[in-house]
Amino acid sequence: MPRLAAASLAGTAIEFYDFFAYGTAAALILGPLFFPTFSPTAGTLAAFATFGVGFVARPLGAVLFGHIGDRRGRRPVLVVSLLLTGASTVAVGCVPTYDTIGVAAPLLLLVLRFLQGLGLGGEWGGAVLLTAEHAPAERRALWSSFPQIGPAVGFVLANGVVLVLSVALTPAQFTQWGWRVPFWAAGALAVLGLWLRSSLPESPQFLEIDDHARMPLAEVVRDHWRLVLLTAGALAVGYAIFYTVTTWSLAYATERLGVSRTVMLVCIMAAVVVKGALTPVMAMLGDRFGRRPLCLVGCAAAALWMFPLVALLSTGQPLPMFLGFLGALLAFVTMFAVISAYLPELYAPRVRCTGAAVGYNLGGVLGGALTPIVATALAEHSGRVPWGVGAYLTGIALFSLGCFALLPETRPVRVAAVRPATD
């Protein structure tokens, strides 16, 4: 289990590094380079729109790779998805800007971002299922939480590279070529990930399936459509929180509040590090008290914290901003630490890769793709404190809370040993 968990963590960290590198670049630099004819706000919105395309592609990747995972095994999904995401990320770093090739530049960004999302849509299902299906039932949430640490590691890696480049380079150098370096680094990370995954065993639960689903998606749509929609709605708040903190707030604070790029990256990275460290702790609570109770608590906490979050962000001061981000991510991790166990347990093994991955990635469309765009538009017409953003996020949290309330508990029940009767 430690070897499986470590390999899954490393793989998801690498794939999410690729995904987050684009999000950071969209917040900081892609607008003026690829949409120079737009106003600053419109350029940021356009960059976030290409960012959102990756989320739209993720459910399609979940369908494609879910089919492979349910028909051929979880392990092949990990290799192909990593290759696709790594190659498309390196290619983003090679795309000429608008000044060089005109409108073809943003179109190429759009295509490559779509391919990134396609690969990541398959990654989560393969990595999580390979770990969860090997794990003992009483520790499934703990072991399957390690792939969920991967996004935090990937985010810190991506933003750490941007932070170092921001400090080491002049603004002109960063604009000319420095922003490309995080994308080029994805190639080396992809090679590392393939090496780590080359010797992983196939899931025992997959090997035990006698009758594999011929069309997993059709079976999921026919028999589990309500479950898919509920899980997508439930997870929307997590995506909304994470990308509000890591993407929208970065653009808002640097453009509207005049906070330096370095200060913002440090504040966000510090909060994400704490979130990553607490993931296995919250997962152990999920093994002890159940998946659904933690999700309900985290969702309720998110609903209560969204207005304080935007108020603390609007101060433009490092400590209040860090506290705002930390409170939001604590609510996030309370839910998402147990999701890697919760979603697979909701579906039968024969359609688990498709069902769990589609529900997870549809939540990304609802919460992750739209939030930076909607938040940017709402903040444009607000005062110093963007209360409209807080209201929007609170509404998503309440919606997700209702969806979680309709889902069943799945934690395996421990059967106590029965002492035989004696005369």
Tab-separated table of C-alpha atoms in Angstrom:
chain	number	residue	atom	x	y	z
A	1	MET	CA	0.000	0.000	0.000
A	2	PRO	CA	2.753	2.589	0.719
A	3	ARG	CA	4.289	1.992	-2.723
A	4	LEU	CA	0.913	2.211	-4.463
A	5	ALA	CA	-0.062	5.332	-2.530
A	6	ALA	CA	3.278	7.024	-3.258
A	7	ALA	CA	3.070	6.270	-6.976
A	8	SER	CA	-0.526	7.506	-7.160
A	9	LEU	CA	0.364	10.676	-5.270
A	10	ALA	CA	3.326	11.360	-7.548
A	11	GLY	CA	1.277	10.769	-10.682
A	12	THR	CA	-1.602	13.025	-9.708
A	13	ALA	CA	0.885	15.673	-8.530
A	14	ILE	CA	2.522	15.688	-11.968
A	15	GLU	CA	-0.751	15.821	-13.880
A	16	PHE	CA	-2.160	18.583	-11.678
A	17	TYR	CA	1.131	20.474	-11.975
A	18	ASP	CA	0.424	20.596	-15.701
A	19	PHE	CA	-3.152	21.750	-15.134
A	20	PHE	CA	-2.292	24.384	-12.507
A	21	ALA	CA	0.630	25.804	-14.466
A	22	TYR	CA	-1.913	26.924	-17.057
A	23	GLY	CA	-4.242	28.374	-14.416
A	24	THR	CA	-1.459	30.483	-12.894
A	25	ALA	CA	-0.344	31.676	-16.312
A	26	ALA	CA	-3.942	32.552	-17.219
A	27	ALA	CA	-4.228	34.686	-14.092
A	28	LEU	CA	-0.902	36.467	-14.567
A	29	ILE	CA	0.237	36.692	-18.175
A	30	LEU	CA	-1.798	34.968	-20.909
A	31	GLY	CA	-4.333	37.786	-21.315
A	32	PRO	CA	-1.949	40.472	-22.662
A	33	LEU	CA	0.135	37.955	-24.655
A	34	PHE	CA	-2.691	36.146	-26.446
A	35	PHE	CA	-5.552	38.662	-26.280
A	36	PRO	CA	-3.744	42.024	-26.615
A	37	THR	CA	-6.622	43.771	-28.388
A	38	PHE	CA	-8.880	43.308	-25.352
A	39	SER	CA	-9.089	45.544	-22.305
A	40	PRO	CA	-7.235	44.196	-19.233
A	41	THR	CA	-10.415	42.787	-17.704
A	42	ALA	CA	-11.655	41.347	-21.002
A	43	GLY	CA	-8.223	39.825	-21.625
A	44	THR	CA	-8.318	38.123	-18.234
A	45	LEU	CA	-11.840	36.857	-18.940
A	46	ALA	CA	-10.692	35.465	-22.302
A	47	ALA	CA	-7.701	33.760	-20.664
A	48	PHE	CA	-10.007	32.259	-18.028
A	49	ALA	CA	-12.299	31.084	-20.826
A	50	THR	CA	-9.460	29.027	-22.324
A	51	PHE	CA	-8.762	27.851	-18.758
A	52	GLY	CA	-12.393	26.710	-18.495
A	53	VAL	CA	-12.144	24.644	-21.684
A	54	GLY	CA	-9.956	22.218	-19.757
A	55	PHE	CA	-12.830	21.586	-17.359
A	56	VAL	CA	-15.281	21.032	-20.203
A	57	ALA	CA	-12.896	18.424	-21.632
A	58	ARG	CA	-12.494	16.589	-18.322
A	59	PRO	CA	-15.878	14.766	-18.386
A	60	LEU	CA	-15.116	13.692	-21.960
A	61	GLY	CA	-11.778	12.355	-20.764
A	62	ALA	CA	-13.599	10.601	-17.943
A	63	VAL	CA	-15.879	8.891	-20.492
A	64	LEU	CA	-12.997	7.920	-22.798
A	65	PHE	CA	-10.595	6.688	-20.143
A	66	GLY	CA	-13.398	5.362	-17.956
A	67	HIS	CA	-14.344	3.040	-20.813
A	68	ILE	CA	-10.734	1.844	-20.984
A	69	GLY	CA	-10.552	1.496	-17.205
A	70	ASP	CA	-13.740	-0.568	-16.975
A	71	ARG	CA	-12.937	-2.694	-20.025
A	72	ARG	CA	-9.119	-3.045	-19.979
A	73	GLY	CA	-8.039	-2.177	-16.461
A	74	ARG	CA	-7.133	0.787	-14.278
A	75	ARG	CA	-3.396	0.616	-14.971
A	76	PRO	CA	-3.443	1.446	-18.734
A	77	VAL	CA	-5.432	4.593	-17.954
A	78	LEU	CA	-2.602	5.945	-15.813
A	79	VAL	CA	0.002	5.629	-18.554
A	80	VAL	CA	-1.989	7.034	-21.486
A	81	SER	CA	-3.513	9.935	-19.547
A	82	LEU	CA	-0.095	11.001	-18.239
A	83	LEU	CA	1.404	10.950	-21.734
A	84	LEU	CA	-1.444	13.030	-23.164
A	85	THR	CA	-1.398	15.654	-20.420
A	86	GLY	CA	2.397	15.945	-20.372
A	87	ALA	CA	2.754	16.327	-24.134
A	88	SER	CA	0.012	18.957	-24.422
A	89	THR	CA	1.473	20.946	-21.518
A	90	VAL	CA	4.948	21.078	-23.069
A	91	ALA	CA	3.303	22.204	-26.311
A	92	VAL	CA	1.597	25.135	-24.520
A	93	GLY	CA	5.056	26.441	-23.660
A	94	CYS	CA	5.961	26.423	-27.348
A	95	VAL	CA	2.931	28.299	-28.753
A	96	PRO	CA	3.902	31.648	-30.352
A	97	THR	CA	2.049	34.705	-29.045
A	98	TYR	CA	-0.608	36.789	-30.816
A	99	ASP	CA	2.007	39.259	-32.060
A	100	THR	CA	3.719	36.440	-33.977
A	101	ILE	CA	0.926	34.359	-35.513
A	102	GLY	CA	-2.214	36.373	-34.797
A	103	VAL	CA	-5.516	34.670	-34.007
A	104	ALA	CA	-3.968	31.226	-34.471
A	105	ALA	CA	-2.201	31.704	-31.110
A	106	PRO	CA	-5.311	31.673	-28.870
A	107	LEU	CA	-6.835	28.929	-31.028
A	108	LEU	CA	-3.794	26.727	-30.422
A	109	LEU	CA	-4.044	27.463	-26.698
A	110	LEU	CA	-7.674	26.365	-26.799
A	111	VAL	CA	-6.854	23.034	-28.480
A	112	LEU	CA	-3.961	22.244	-26.149
A	113	ARG	CA	-5.964	23.180	-23.061
A	114	PHE	CA	-8.700	20.818	-24.274
A	115	LEU	CA	-6.159	17.985	-24.575
A	116	GLN	CA	-4.860	18.776	-21.083
A	117	GLY	CA	-8.358	18.449	-19.663
A	118	LEU	CA	-8.968	15.248	-21.616
A	119	GLY	CA	-5.928	13.611	-20.018
A	120	LEU	CA	-6.684	14.874	-16.522
A	121	GLY	CA	-10.267	13.629	-16.791
A	122	GLY	CA	-8.924	10.102	-17.071
A	123	GLU	CA	-6.118	10.482	-14.544
A	124	TRP	CA	-8.233	10.891	-11.420
A	125	GLY	CA	-10.331	7.766	-11.950
A	126	GLY	CA	-7.372	5.522	-12.695
A	127	ALA	CA	-5.175	6.758	-9.847
A	128	VAL	CA	-7.903	6.759	-7.220
A	129	LEU	CA	-9.369	3.380	-8.137
A	130	LEU	CA	-6.009	1.635	-8.285
A	131	THR	CA	-5.340	2.787	-4.710
A	132	ALA	CA	-8.870	2.421	-3.307
A	133	GLU	CA	-9.380	-1.066	-4.739
A	134	HIS	CA	-6.131	-2.312	-3.193
A	135	ALA	CA	-6.795	-0.740	0.217
A	136	PRO	CA	-8.272	-2.627	3.197
A	137	ALA	CA	-11.881	-1.561	3.763
A	138	GLU	CA	-11.293	-0.148	7.251
A	139	ARG	CA	-8.500	2.151	5.968
A	140	ARG	CA	-9.794	2.862	2.468
A	141	ALA	CA	-10.340	6.601	3.001
A	142	LEU	CA	-6.816	7.001	4.405
A	143	TRP	CA	-4.971	5.179	1.623
A	144	SER	CA	-7.107	6.597	-1.176
A	145	SER	CA	-6.546	10.121	0.156
A	146	PHE	CA	-2.955	10.100	-1.083
A	147	PRO	CA	-3.925	10.772	-4.715
A	148	GLN	CA	-5.921	13.725	-3.308
A	149	ILE	CA	-2.689	15.160	-1.866
A	150	GLY	CA	-1.340	15.219	-5.424
A	151	PRO	CA	-3.236	18.374	-6.466
A	152	ALA	CA	-1.737	20.295	-3.522
A	153	VAL	CA	1.768	19.101	-4.407
A	154	GLY	CA	1.222	19.898	-8.080
A	155	PHE	CA	-0.053	23.360	-7.238
A	156	VAL	CA	2.913	24.149	-4.994
A	157	LEU	CA	5.331	22.890	-7.651
A	158	ALA	CA	3.720	24.934	-10.430
A	159	ASN	CA	3.456	28.109	-8.395
A	160	GLY	CA	6.852	27.580	-6.814
A	161	VAL	CA	8.439	27.571	-10.263
A	162	VAL	CA	6.515	30.744	-11.182
A	163	LEU	CA	7.540	32.360	-7.884
A	164	VAL	CA	11.233	31.610	-8.441
A	165	LEU	CA	11.027	32.937	-11.989
A	166	SER	CA	9.221	36.087	-10.819
A	167	VAL	CA	11.996	36.820	-8.336
A	168	ALA	CA	14.899	35.817	-10.585
A	169	LEU	CA	13.784	37.503	-13.810
A	170	THR	CA	12.897	41.037	-14.742
A	171	PRO	CA	9.259	41.684	-15.710
A	172	ALA	CA	10.341	41.929	-19.345
A	173	GLN	CA	12.180	38.606	-19.229
A	174	PHE	CA	9.238	36.891	-17.538
A	175	THR	CA	6.884	38.220	-20.220
A	176	GLN	CA	9.198	37.302	-23.095
A	177	TRP	CA	10.142	33.737	-22.157
A	178	GLY	CA	10.054	33.085	-18.409
A	179	TRP	CA	6.353	32.144	-18.324
A	180	ARG	CA	7.102	29.255	-20.702
A	181	VAL	CA	9.554	27.478	-18.364
A	182	PRO	CA	6.900	25.819	-16.107
A	183	PHE	CA	5.314	24.261	-19.202
A	184	TRP	CA	8.635	22.961	-20.531
A	185	ALA	CA	9.411	21.414	-17.145
A	186	ALA	CA	6.298	19.254	-17.531
A	187	GLY	CA	8.171	17.043	-19.985
A	188	ALA	CA	10.738	15.926	-17.389
A	189	LEU	CA	8.001	15.392	-14.812
A	190	ALA	CA	6.006	13.226	-17.236
A	191	VAL	CA	9.021	10.959	-17.789
A	192	LEU	CA	9.396	10.631	-14.006
A	193	GLY	CA	5.725	9.767	-13.639
A	194	LEU	CA	5.867	7.077	-16.321
A	195	TRP	CA	8.839	5.484	-14.576
A	196	LEU	CA	7.026	5.449	-11.227
A	197	ARG	CA	3.925	3.848	-12.740
A	198	SER	CA	5.644	1.267	-14.916
A	199	SER	CA	5.622	-1.478	-12.255
A	200	LEU	CA	2.257	-0.909	-10.565
A	201	PRO	CA	0.020	-4.014	-10.278
A	202	GLU	CA	-3.506	-4.087	-11.653
A	203	SER	CA	-6.418	-3.624	-9.274
A	204	PRO	CA	-7.504	-6.937	-7.657
A	205	GLN	CA	-11.169	-5.922	-7.776
A	206	PHE	CA	-10.922	-5.374	-11.541
A	207	LEU	CA	-9.276	-8.784	-12.007
A	208	GLU	CA	-12.131	-10.410	-10.075
A	209	ILE	CA	-14.826	-9.051	-12.427
A	210	ASP	CA	-16.219	-11.903	-14.525
A	211	ASP	CA	-18.582	-9.914	-16.728
A	212	HIS	CA	-17.118	-6.578	-17.833
A	213	ALA	CA	-19.568	-3.928	-19.009
A	214	ARG	CA	-19.605	-3.725	-22.818
A	215	MET	CA	-20.684	-0.066	-22.795
A	216	PRO	CA	-19.930	1.351	-19.330
A	217	LEU	CA	-21.255	4.835	-20.112
A	218	ALA	CA	-24.602	3.502	-21.347
A	219	GLU	CA	-24.943	1.429	-18.187
A	220	VAL	CA	-24.078	4.407	-15.977
A	221	VAL	CA	-26.563	6.675	-17.764
A	222	ARG	CA	-29.308	4.060	-17.642
A	223	ASP	CA	-28.896	2.871	-14.049
A	224	HIS	CA	-26.999	5.604	-12.198
A	225	TRP	CA	-27.878	8.946	-13.836
A	226	ARG	CA	-29.329	10.368	-10.614
A	227	LEU	CA	-26.212	9.387	-8.671
A	228	VAL	CA	-23.943	11.012	-11.263
A	229	LEU	CA	-25.892	14.283	-11.145
A	230	LEU	CA	-25.953	14.328	-7.339
A	231	THR	CA	-22.212	13.722	-7.041
A	232	ALA	CA	-21.483	16.386	-9.657
A	233	GLY	CA	-23.622	18.911	-7.800
A	234	ALA	CA	-22.134	17.935	-4.449
A	235	LEU	CA	-18.548	18.377	-5.649
A	236	ALA	CA	-19.157	21.719	-7.388
A	237	VAL	CA	-18.486	23.680	-4.195
A	238	GLY	CA	-15.043	22.127	-3.766
A	239	TYR	CA	-13.967	23.162	-7.239
A	240	ALA	CA	-15.444	26.631	-6.766
A	241	ILE	CA	-13.520	27.131	-3.518
A	242	PHE	CA	-10.219	25.832	-4.833
A	243	TYR	CA	-10.183	27.869	-8.025
A	244	THR	CA	-11.460	30.975	-6.293
A	245	VAL	CA	-8.469	30.795	-3.961
A	246	THR	CA	-5.820	29.641	-6.408
A	247	THR	CA	-6.798	31.331	-9.676
A	248	TRP	CA	-9.374	34.120	-9.415
A	249	SER	CA	-7.973	35.707	-6.241
A	250	LEU	CA	-4.510	35.787	-7.808
A	251	ALA	CA	-5.774	37.792	-10.776
A	252	TYR	CA	-8.065	39.987	-8.663
A	253	ALA	CA	-5.455	40.952	-6.077
A	254	THR	CA	-2.667	41.663	-8.555
A	255	GLU	CA	-4.825	43.602	-11.037
A	256	ARG	CA	-7.408	45.351	-8.829
A	257	LEU	CA	-5.699	45.692	-5.441
A	258	GLY	CA	-2.124	46.179	-6.617
A	259	VAL	CA	-0.737	43.334	-4.485
A	260	SER	CA	2.575	42.005	-5.770
A	261	ARG	CA	2.643	38.695	-7.587
A	262	THR	CA	5.188	37.320	-5.098
A	263	VAL	CA	3.059	38.127	-2.025
A	264	MET	CA	-0.014	36.507	-3.528
A	265	LEU	CA	1.799	33.351	-4.568
A	266	VAL	CA	3.317	32.943	-1.100
A	267	CYS	CA	-0.049	33.447	0.658
A	268	ILE	CA	-1.858	30.973	-1.584
A	269	MET	CA	0.936	28.390	-1.531
A	270	ALA	CA	1.128	28.479	2.285
A	271	ALA	CA	-2.602	27.790	2.585
A	272	VAL	CA	-2.409	24.965	0.017
A	273	VAL	CA	0.499	23.342	1.897
A	274	VAL	CA	-1.587	23.237	5.087
A	275	LYS	CA	-4.495	21.811	3.109
A	276	GLY	CA	-2.304	19.051	1.669
A	277	ALA	CA	-0.836	18.162	5.068
A	278	LEU	CA	-4.292	17.825	6.629
A	279	THR	CA	-5.698	15.598	3.880
A	280	PRO	CA	-4.732	12.229	5.439
A	281	VAL	CA	-5.849	13.463	8.878
A	282	MET	CA	-9.336	14.268	7.609
A	283	ALA	CA	-9.384	10.973	5.694
A	284	MET	CA	-8.759	9.058	8.938
A	285	LEU	CA	-11.763	10.852	10.423
A	286	GLY	CA	-13.716	9.667	7.378
A	287	ASP	CA	-12.746	6.076	8.173
A	288	ARG	CA	-13.840	6.608	11.771
A	289	PHE	CA	-17.061	8.621	11.405
A	290	GLY	CA	-18.127	8.103	7.804
A	291	ARG	CA	-17.789	9.884	4.440
A	292	ARG	CA	-21.118	11.721	4.335
A	293	PRO	CA	-20.888	13.445	7.761
A	294	LEU	CA	-17.523	15.019	6.884
A	295	CYS	CA	-18.842	16.174	3.516
A	296	LEU	CA	-21.860	17.817	5.158
A	297	VAL	CA	-19.699	19.557	7.779
A	298	GLY	CA	-17.234	20.821	5.179
A	299	CYS	CA	-19.993	22.059	2.913
A	300	ALA	CA	-21.754	23.911	5.737
A	301	ALA	CA	-18.441	25.487	6.786
A	302	ALA	CA	-17.879	26.640	3.206
A	303	ALA	CA	-21.290	28.327	3.107
A	304	LEU	CA	-20.468	30.236	6.307
A	305	TRP	CA	-16.963	31.270	5.207
A	306	MET	CA	-17.428	32.718	1.713
A	307	PHE	CA	-18.309	36.271	2.823
A	308	PRO	CA	-15.396	36.405	5.311
A	309	LEU	CA	-13.147	35.103	2.517
A	310	VAL	CA	-13.851	37.997	0.141
A	311	ALA	CA	-13.697	40.515	3.007
A	312	LEU	CA	-10.253	39.278	4.084
A	313	LEU	CA	-9.040	39.178	0.474
A	314	SER	CA	-10.134	42.767	-0.129
A	315	THR	CA	-7.755	44.033	2.593
A	316	GLY	CA	-4.807	43.327	0.331
A	317	GLN	CA	-2.747	42.470	3.447
A	318	PRO	CA	-0.791	39.184	3.551
A	319	LEU	CA	-1.944	37.810	6.932
A	320	PRO	CA	-5.703	38.454	6.490
A	321	MET	CA	-5.564	37.088	2.951
A	322	PHE	CA	-3.749	33.961	4.131
A	323	LEU	CA	-6.341	33.417	6.875
A	324	GLY	CA	-9.157	33.821	4.352
A	325	PHE	CA	-7.581	31.290	2.014
A	326	LEU	CA	-6.818	28.886	4.859
A	327	GLY	CA	-10.388	28.905	6.183
A	328	ALA	CA	-11.761	28.194	2.713
A	329	LEU	CA	-9.319	25.352	2.062
A	330	LEU	CA	-9.994	23.781	5.461
A	331	ALA	CA	-13.656	23.545	4.481
A	332	PHE	CA	-12.555	22.140	1.121
A	333	VAL	CA	-10.291	19.437	2.558
A	334	THR	CA	-12.942	18.306	5.040
A	335	MET	CA	-15.000	17.248	2.016
A	336	PHE	CA	-12.411	16.225	-0.554
A	337	ALA	CA	-10.170	14.159	1.736
A	338	VAL	CA	-12.806	11.400	1.712
A	339	ILE	CA	-14.063	11.778	-1.870
A	340	SER	CA	-11.521	9.261	-3.226
A	341	ALA	CA	-13.137	6.586	-1.069
A	342	TYR	CA	-16.702	7.896	-1.223
A	343	LEU	CA	-17.204	8.037	-4.991
A	344	PRO	CA	-15.807	4.560	-5.815
A	345	GLU	CA	-17.930	3.041	-3.037
A	346	LEU	CA	-21.077	4.468	-4.637
A	347	TYR	CA	-20.623	2.438	-7.855
A	348	ALA	CA	-20.360	-1.254	-8.676
A	349	PRO	CA	-16.836	-2.360	-9.782
A	350	ARG	CA	-17.931	-3.096	-13.385
A	351	VAL	CA	-18.785	0.585	-14.068
A	352	ARG	CA	-16.843	2.239	-11.253
A	353	CYS	CA	-14.132	3.870	-13.358
A	354	THR	CA	-16.677	5.548	-15.629
A	355	GLY	CA	-19.273	6.465	-13.006
A	356	ALA	CA	-16.918	7.882	-10.381
A	357	ALA	CA	-14.780	9.783	-12.897
A	358	VAL	CA	-17.726	11.297	-14.795
A	359	GLY	CA	-19.398	12.499	-11.579
A	360	TYR	CA	-16.117	13.923	-10.272
A	361	ASN	CA	-15.279	15.788	-13.464
A	362	LEU	CA	-18.801	17.082	-14.103
A	363	GLY	CA	-18.464	18.762	-10.717
A	364	GLY	CA	-15.397	20.481	-12.153
A	365	VAL	CA	-17.465	21.934	-14.992
A	366	LEU	CA	-20.076	23.295	-12.579
A	367	GLY	CA	-17.658	24.663	-10.007
A	368	GLY	CA	-14.239	25.073	-11.615
A	369	ALA	CA	-14.850	26.179	-15.198
A	370	LEU	CA	-17.345	28.938	-14.455
A	371	THR	CA	-16.148	30.326	-11.128
A	372	PRO	CA	-13.120	32.383	-12.288
A	373	ILE	CA	-15.185	33.829	-15.154
A	374	VAL	CA	-18.265	34.633	-13.055
A	375	ALA	CA	-16.200	35.970	-10.156
A	376	THR	CA	-14.195	38.251	-12.469
A	377	ALA	CA	-17.374	39.636	-14.025
A	378	LEU	CA	-19.029	40.179	-10.618
A	379	ALA	CA	-15.955	41.852	-9.150
A	380	GLU	CA	-15.724	44.238	-12.104
A	381	HIS	CA	-18.967	45.931	-11.050
A	382	SER	CA	-18.396	45.918	-7.290
A	383	GLY	CA	-16.651	48.211	-4.836
A	384	ARG	CA	-13.489	47.344	-2.989
A	385	VAL	CA	-15.144	44.325	-1.350
A	386	PRO	CA	-16.665	42.021	-4.016
A	387	TRP	CA	-19.713	40.939	-2.022
A	388	GLY	CA	-21.303	39.563	-5.191
A	389	VAL	CA	-18.547	36.958	-5.385
A	390	GLY	CA	-19.261	35.956	-1.786
A	391	ALA	CA	-22.977	35.594	-2.538
A	392	TYR	CA	-22.251	33.497	-5.624
A	393	LEU	CA	-19.935	31.137	-3.714
A	394	THR	CA	-22.380	30.849	-0.813
A	395	GLY	CA	-25.123	29.872	-3.251
A	396	ILE	CA	-22.936	27.119	-4.725
A	397	ALA	CA	-22.124	25.850	-1.217
A	398	LEU	CA	-25.809	25.631	-0.279
A	399	PHE	CA	-26.615	23.852	-3.541
A	400	SER	CA	-23.849	21.305	-2.911
A	401	LEU	CA	-25.003	20.855	0.682
A	402	GLY	CA	-28.420	19.810	-0.598
A	403	CYS	CA	-26.846	17.299	-2.988
A	404	PHE	CA	-24.669	15.772	-0.250
A	405	ALA	CA	-27.762	15.451	1.954
A	406	LEU	CA	-29.391	13.245	-0.704
A	407	LEU	CA	-26.414	10.872	-1.042
A	408	PRO	CA	-26.162	7.702	1.084
A	409	GLU	CA	-23.388	6.781	3.502
A	410	THR	CA	-20.952	4.143	2.168
A	411	ARG	CA	-18.422	3.543	4.955
A	412	PRO	CA	-17.923	-0.235	5.385
A	413	VAL	CA	-19.541	-1.456	8.589
A	414	ARG	CA	-17.257	-3.301	10.957
A	415	VAL	CA	-18.772	-6.606	12.046
A	416	ALA	CA	-18.071	-7.281	15.713
A	417	ALA	CA	-16.964	-10.760	16.634
A	418	VAL	CA	-19.732	-12.721	18.359
A	419	ARG	CA	-18.634	-14.639	21.459
A	420	PRO	CA	-20.146	-18.148	21.452
A	421	ALA	CA	-22.637	-18.902	24.184
A	422	THR	CA	-21.400	-21.045	27.081
A	423	ASP	CA	-23.303	-23.275	29.461
